[in-house]
């Protein structure tokens, strides 16, 4: 048995272990690694595999435009171009800017005002396919591979 987490780094609660210490680190991924290690130490159970999503879950959705096209065929041409530009600009969608005005969820709301996070986010991910997401998102891929490896031990 294993237990894991999938928590967005964006607006992560400041009471996470080592959160304040991580603020001195220059790169978000370094901060997350520090916090995950501290969580693992805090829980102190080898069945627990902490995972904090770099920035936010919605970043994973920018792995492909397929899901957006399937769910929102009536998207305005300018929004469709903006979506393509974002996908092209970020070969690794996990790195989409974490500034509040450029967070992946904010970008989605601008592109698709009627975007419903729980429903549409899951549907876009399903349409894009796990293979594409794993191909484009190395940190997420590492977590999934770690889970698979631990389940087969």
PDB file of C-alpha atoms in Angstrom:
ATOM      1  CA  UNK A   1       0.000   0.000   0.000  1.00  0.00           C
ATOM      2  CA  UNK A   2       1.143   3.525  -0.751  1.00  0.00           C
ATOM      3  CA  UNK A   3      -0.292   6.934   0.025  1.00  0.00           C
ATOM      4  CA  UNK A   4       0.464  10.039  -1.977  1.00  0.00           C
ATOM      5  CA  UNK A   5      -0.595  13.626  -2.425  1.00  0.00           C
ATOM      6  CA  UNK A   6      -1.317  15.840  -5.395  1.00  0.00           C
ATOM      7  CA  UNK A   7      -1.259  19.406  -4.148  1.00  0.00           C
ATOM      8  CA  UNK A   8      -0.739  22.583  -6.149  1.00  0.00           C
ATOM      9  CA  UNK A   9       2.340  24.608  -5.245  1.00  0.00           C
ATOM     10  CA  UNK A  10       0.521  27.765  -6.304  1.00  0.00           C
ATOM     11  CA  UNK A  11      -0.913  29.265  -3.116  1.00  0.00           C
ATOM     12  CA  UNK A  12       0.327  26.360  -1.011  1.00  0.00           C
ATOM     13  CA  UNK A  13      -0.465  26.857   2.652  1.00  0.00           C
ATOM     14  CA  UNK A  14       2.419  28.456   4.512  1.00  0.00           C
ATOM     15  CA  UNK A  15       2.199  25.928   7.358  1.00  0.00           C
ATOM     16  CA  UNK A  16       3.694  23.103   5.259  1.00  0.00           C
ATOM     17  CA  UNK A  17       6.960  21.783   6.675  1.00  0.00           C
ATOM     18  CA  UNK A  18       9.940  23.895   5.529  1.00  0.00           C
ATOM     19  CA  UNK A  19       7.701  26.241   3.555  1.00  0.00           C
ATOM     20  CA  UNK A  20       9.273  29.385   5.009  1.00  0.00           C
ATOM     21  CA  UNK A  21      12.810  27.995   4.624  1.00  0.00           C
ATOM     22  CA  UNK A  22      12.106  27.173   0.978  1.00  0.00           C
ATOM     23  CA  UNK A  23      11.363  30.830   0.185  1.00  0.00           C
ATOM     24  CA  UNK A  24      15.092  31.617   0.005  1.00  0.00           C
ATOM     25  CA  UNK A  25      15.552  29.181  -2.890  1.00  0.00           C
ATOM     26  CA  UNK A  26      15.545  30.795  -6.357  1.00  0.00           C
ATOM     27  CA  UNK A  27      13.659  28.140  -8.334  1.00  0.00           C
ATOM     28  CA  UNK A  28      10.147  26.835  -7.647  1.00  0.00           C
ATOM     29  CA  UNK A  29      11.140  23.235  -8.260  1.00  0.00           C
ATOM     30  CA  UNK A  30      13.886  23.521  -5.624  1.00  0.00           C
ATOM     31  CA  UNK A  31      11.325  24.896  -3.175  1.00  0.00           C
ATOM     32  CA  UNK A  32       8.940  22.052  -3.886  1.00  0.00           C
ATOM     33  CA  UNK A  33      11.642  19.421  -3.487  1.00  0.00           C
ATOM     34  CA  UNK A  34      12.566  20.885  -0.107  1.00  0.00           C
ATOM     35  CA  UNK A  35       8.937  20.906   1.048  1.00  0.00           C
ATOM     36  CA  UNK A  36       8.275  17.370  -0.217  1.00  0.00           C
ATOM     37  CA  UNK A  37      11.346  16.045   1.633  1.00  0.00           C
ATOM     38  CA  UNK A  38      10.207  17.807   4.792  1.00  0.00           C
ATOM     39  CA  UNK A  39       6.694  16.346   4.414  1.00  0.00           C
ATOM     40  CA  UNK A  40       8.164  12.891   3.975  1.00  0.00           C
ATOM     41  CA  UNK A  41      10.299  13.335   7.073  1.00  0.00           C
ATOM     42  CA  UNK A  42       7.330  14.743   9.007  1.00  0.00           C
ATOM     43  CA  UNK A  43       5.046  11.804   8.089  1.00  0.00           C
ATOM     44  CA  UNK A  44       7.931   9.343   8.561  1.00  0.00           C
ATOM     45  CA  UNK A  45       6.335   6.397   6.779  1.00  0.00           C
ATOM     46  CA  UNK A  46       7.921   4.853   3.682  1.00  0.00           C
ATOM     47  CA  UNK A  47       4.457   4.202   2.232  1.00  0.00           C
ATOM     48  CA  UNK A  48       3.936   7.963   1.863  1.00  0.00           C
ATOM     49  CA  UNK A  49       5.118   9.551  -1.394  1.00  0.00           C
ATOM     50  CA  UNK A  50       4.553  13.309  -1.239  1.00  0.00           C
ATOM     51  CA  UNK A  51       3.910  15.152  -4.493  1.00  0.00           C
ATOM     52  CA  UNK A  52       3.391  18.851  -4.976  1.00  0.00           C
ATOM     53  CA  UNK A  53       2.468  19.879  -8.506  1.00  0.00           C
ATOM     54  CA  UNK A  54       4.772  22.541  -9.880  1.00  0.00           C
ATOM     55  CA  UNK A  55       2.590  25.656  -9.955  1.00  0.00           C
ATOM     56  CA  UNK A  56      -0.871  24.100 -10.481  1.00  0.00           C
ATOM     57  CA  UNK A  57      -2.735  21.134 -11.961  1.00  0.00           C
ATOM     58  CA  UNK A  58      -4.059  23.263 -14.823  1.00  0.00           C
ATOM     59  CA  UNK A  59      -0.544  23.547 -16.209  1.00  0.00           C
ATOM     60  CA  UNK A  60      -0.743  19.878 -17.187  1.00  0.00           C
ATOM     61  CA  UNK A  61      -3.746  20.652 -19.378  1.00  0.00           C
ATOM     62  CA  UNK A  62      -1.562  22.757 -21.687  1.00  0.00           C
ATOM     63  CA  UNK A  63       0.190  19.566 -22.843  1.00  0.00           C
ATOM     64  CA  UNK A  64      -2.007  19.514 -25.925  1.00  0.00           C
ATOM     65  CA  UNK A  65      -4.772  21.523 -27.518  1.00  0.00           C
ATOM     66  CA  UNK A  66      -6.725  18.358 -28.336  1.00  0.00           C
ATOM     67  CA  UNK A  67      -8.778  18.394 -25.130  1.00  0.00           C
ATOM     68  CA  UNK A  68      -9.610  22.072 -25.525  1.00  0.00           C
ATOM     69  CA  UNK A  69     -10.688  21.567 -29.135  1.00  0.00           C
ATOM     70  CA  UNK A  70     -12.866  18.580 -28.215  1.00  0.00           C
ATOM     71  CA  UNK A  71     -14.609  20.253 -25.284  1.00  0.00           C
ATOM     72  CA  UNK A  72     -14.772  23.818 -26.590  1.00  0.00           C
ATOM     73  CA  UNK A  73     -15.227  23.639 -30.371  1.00  0.00           C
ATOM     74  CA  UNK A  74     -16.847  27.087 -30.342  1.00  0.00           C
ATOM     75  CA  UNK A  75     -13.760  28.774 -28.850  1.00  0.00           C
ATOM     76  CA  UNK A  76     -13.083  32.105 -30.539  1.00  0.00           C
ATOM     77  CA  UNK A  77     -10.341  32.044 -33.174  1.00  0.00           C
ATOM     78  CA  UNK A  78      -8.253  34.570 -31.214  1.00  0.00           C
ATOM     79  CA  UNK A  79      -8.514  32.446 -28.058  1.00  0.00           C
ATOM     80  CA  UNK A  80      -7.565  29.349 -30.046  1.00  0.00           C
ATOM     81  CA  UNK A  81      -4.466  31.204 -31.330  1.00  0.00           C
ATOM     82  CA  UNK A  82      -3.616  32.313 -27.779  1.00  0.00           C
ATOM     83  CA  UNK A  83      -3.947  28.713 -26.582  1.00  0.00           C
ATOM     84  CA  UNK A  84      -1.620  27.507 -29.353  1.00  0.00           C
ATOM     85  CA  UNK A  85       0.853  30.285 -28.485  1.00  0.00           C
ATOM     86  CA  UNK A  86       0.912  29.228 -24.819  1.00  0.00           C
ATOM     87  CA  UNK A  87       1.426  25.568 -25.734  1.00  0.00           C
ATOM     88  CA  UNK A  88       4.200  26.473 -28.192  1.00  0.00           C
ATOM     89  CA  UNK A  89       5.874  28.820 -25.704  1.00  0.00           C
ATOM     90  CA  UNK A  90       6.027  26.143 -22.989  1.00  0.00           C
ATOM     91  CA  UNK A  91       7.273  22.768 -24.264  1.00  0.00           C
ATOM     92  CA  UNK A  92       7.095  21.787 -20.574  1.00  0.00           C
ATOM     93  CA  UNK A  93       3.695  23.117 -19.455  1.00  0.00           C
ATOM     94  CA  UNK A  94       4.664  22.598 -15.817  1.00  0.00           C
ATOM     95  CA  UNK A  95       6.797  25.735 -16.203  1.00  0.00           C
ATOM     96  CA  UNK A  96       3.947  28.058 -17.144  1.00  0.00           C
ATOM     97  CA  UNK A  97       4.471  31.255 -15.196  1.00  0.00           C
ATOM     98  CA  UNK A  98       3.364  31.207 -11.587  1.00  0.00           C
ATOM     99  CA  UNK A  99       2.740  34.935 -11.203  1.00  0.00           C
ATOM    100  CA  UNK A 100      -0.873  35.357 -10.157  1.00  0.00           C
ATOM    101  CA  UNK A 101      -1.898  37.100 -13.379  1.00  0.00           C
ATOM    102  CA  UNK A 102      -0.288  34.370 -15.518  1.00  0.00           C
ATOM    103  CA  UNK A 103      -1.129  31.240 -13.548  1.00  0.00           C
ATOM    104  CA  UNK A 104      -2.470  28.403 -15.721  1.00  0.00           C
ATOM    105  CA  UNK A 105      -5.948  28.596 -14.139  1.00  0.00           C
ATOM    106  CA  UNK A 106      -6.093  32.356 -14.806  1.00  0.00           C
ATOM    107  CA  UNK A 107      -5.049  31.795 -18.415  1.00  0.00           C
ATOM    108  CA  UNK A 108      -7.778  29.157 -18.772  1.00  0.00           C
ATOM    109  CA  UNK A 109     -10.445  31.490 -17.418  1.00  0.00           C
ATOM    110  CA  UNK A 110      -9.374  34.163 -19.940  1.00  0.00           C
ATOM    111  CA  UNK A 111      -9.455  31.697 -22.829  1.00  0.00           C
ATOM    112  CA  UNK A 112     -12.633  29.934 -21.704  1.00  0.00           C
ATOM    113  CA  UNK A 113     -14.765  32.112 -19.404  1.00  0.00           C
ATOM    114  CA  UNK A 114     -17.179  29.244 -18.749  1.00  0.00           C
ATOM    115  CA  UNK A 115     -14.327  26.896 -17.723  1.00  0.00           C
ATOM    116  CA  UNK A 116     -15.437  24.730 -14.774  1.00  0.00           C
ATOM    117  CA  UNK A 117     -12.309  23.497 -13.002  1.00  0.00           C
ATOM    118  CA  UNK A 118     -13.535  20.191 -11.532  1.00  0.00           C
ATOM    119  CA  UNK A 119     -15.397  19.004 -14.609  1.00  0.00           C
ATOM    120  CA  UNK A 120     -13.612  20.623 -17.548  1.00  0.00           C
ATOM    121  CA  UNK A 121     -10.116  20.142 -16.110  1.00  0.00           C
ATOM    122  CA  UNK A 122     -10.646  16.400 -15.812  1.00  0.00           C
ATOM    123  CA  UNK A 123     -12.249  16.154 -19.238  1.00  0.00           C
ATOM    124  CA  UNK A 124      -9.433  18.103 -20.930  1.00  0.00           C
ATOM    125  CA  UNK A 125      -6.857  15.854 -19.236  1.00  0.00           C
ATOM    126  CA  UNK A 126      -8.740  12.740 -20.394  1.00  0.00           C
ATOM    127  CA  UNK A 127      -8.982  14.009 -23.975  1.00  0.00           C
ATOM    128  CA  UNK A 128      -5.307  14.997 -24.050  1.00  0.00           C
ATOM    129  CA  UNK A 129      -4.349  11.543 -22.748  1.00  0.00           C
ATOM    130  CA  UNK A 130      -1.944  10.503 -20.020  1.00  0.00           C
ATOM    131  CA  UNK A 131       0.746   9.604 -22.565  1.00  0.00           C
ATOM    132  CA  UNK A 132       0.913  13.171 -23.893  1.00  0.00           C
ATOM    133  CA  UNK A 133       0.880  14.647 -20.401  1.00  0.00           C
ATOM    134  CA  UNK A 134       3.709  12.333 -19.279  1.00  0.00           C
ATOM    135  CA  UNK A 135       5.702  13.145 -22.414  1.00  0.00           C
ATOM    136  CA  UNK A 136       5.478  16.897 -21.830  1.00  0.00           C
ATOM    137  CA  UNK A 137       5.592  17.091 -18.014  1.00  0.00           C
ATOM    138  CA  UNK A 138       8.781  15.531 -16.624  1.00  0.00           C
ATOM    139  CA  UNK A 139       8.155  16.232 -12.940  1.00  0.00           C
ATOM    140  CA  UNK A 140       4.649  14.769 -13.129  1.00  0.00           C
ATOM    141  CA  UNK A 141       6.040  11.814 -15.116  1.00  0.00           C
ATOM    142  CA  UNK A 142       8.654  11.156 -12.437  1.00  0.00           C
ATOM    143  CA  UNK A 143       5.929  11.052  -9.774  1.00  0.00           C
ATOM    144  CA  UNK A 144       3.761   8.654 -11.793  1.00  0.00           C
ATOM    145  CA  UNK A 145       6.743   6.396 -12.495  1.00  0.00           C
ATOM    146  CA  UNK A 146       7.658   6.438  -8.803  1.00  0.00           C
ATOM    147  CA  UNK A 147       4.108   5.368  -7.912  1.00  0.00           C
ATOM    148  CA  UNK A 148       4.176   2.552 -10.467  1.00  0.00           C
ATOM    149  CA  UNK A 149       7.571   1.366  -9.271  1.00  0.00           C
ATOM    150  CA  UNK A 150       6.503   1.380  -5.631  1.00  0.00           C
ATOM    151  CA  UNK A 151       3.286  -0.498  -6.434  1.00  0.00           C
ATOM    152  CA  UNK A 152       5.248  -3.279  -8.106  1.00  0.00           C
ATOM    153  CA  UNK A 153       7.815  -3.682  -5.301  1.00  0.00           C
TER     154      UNK A 153
END
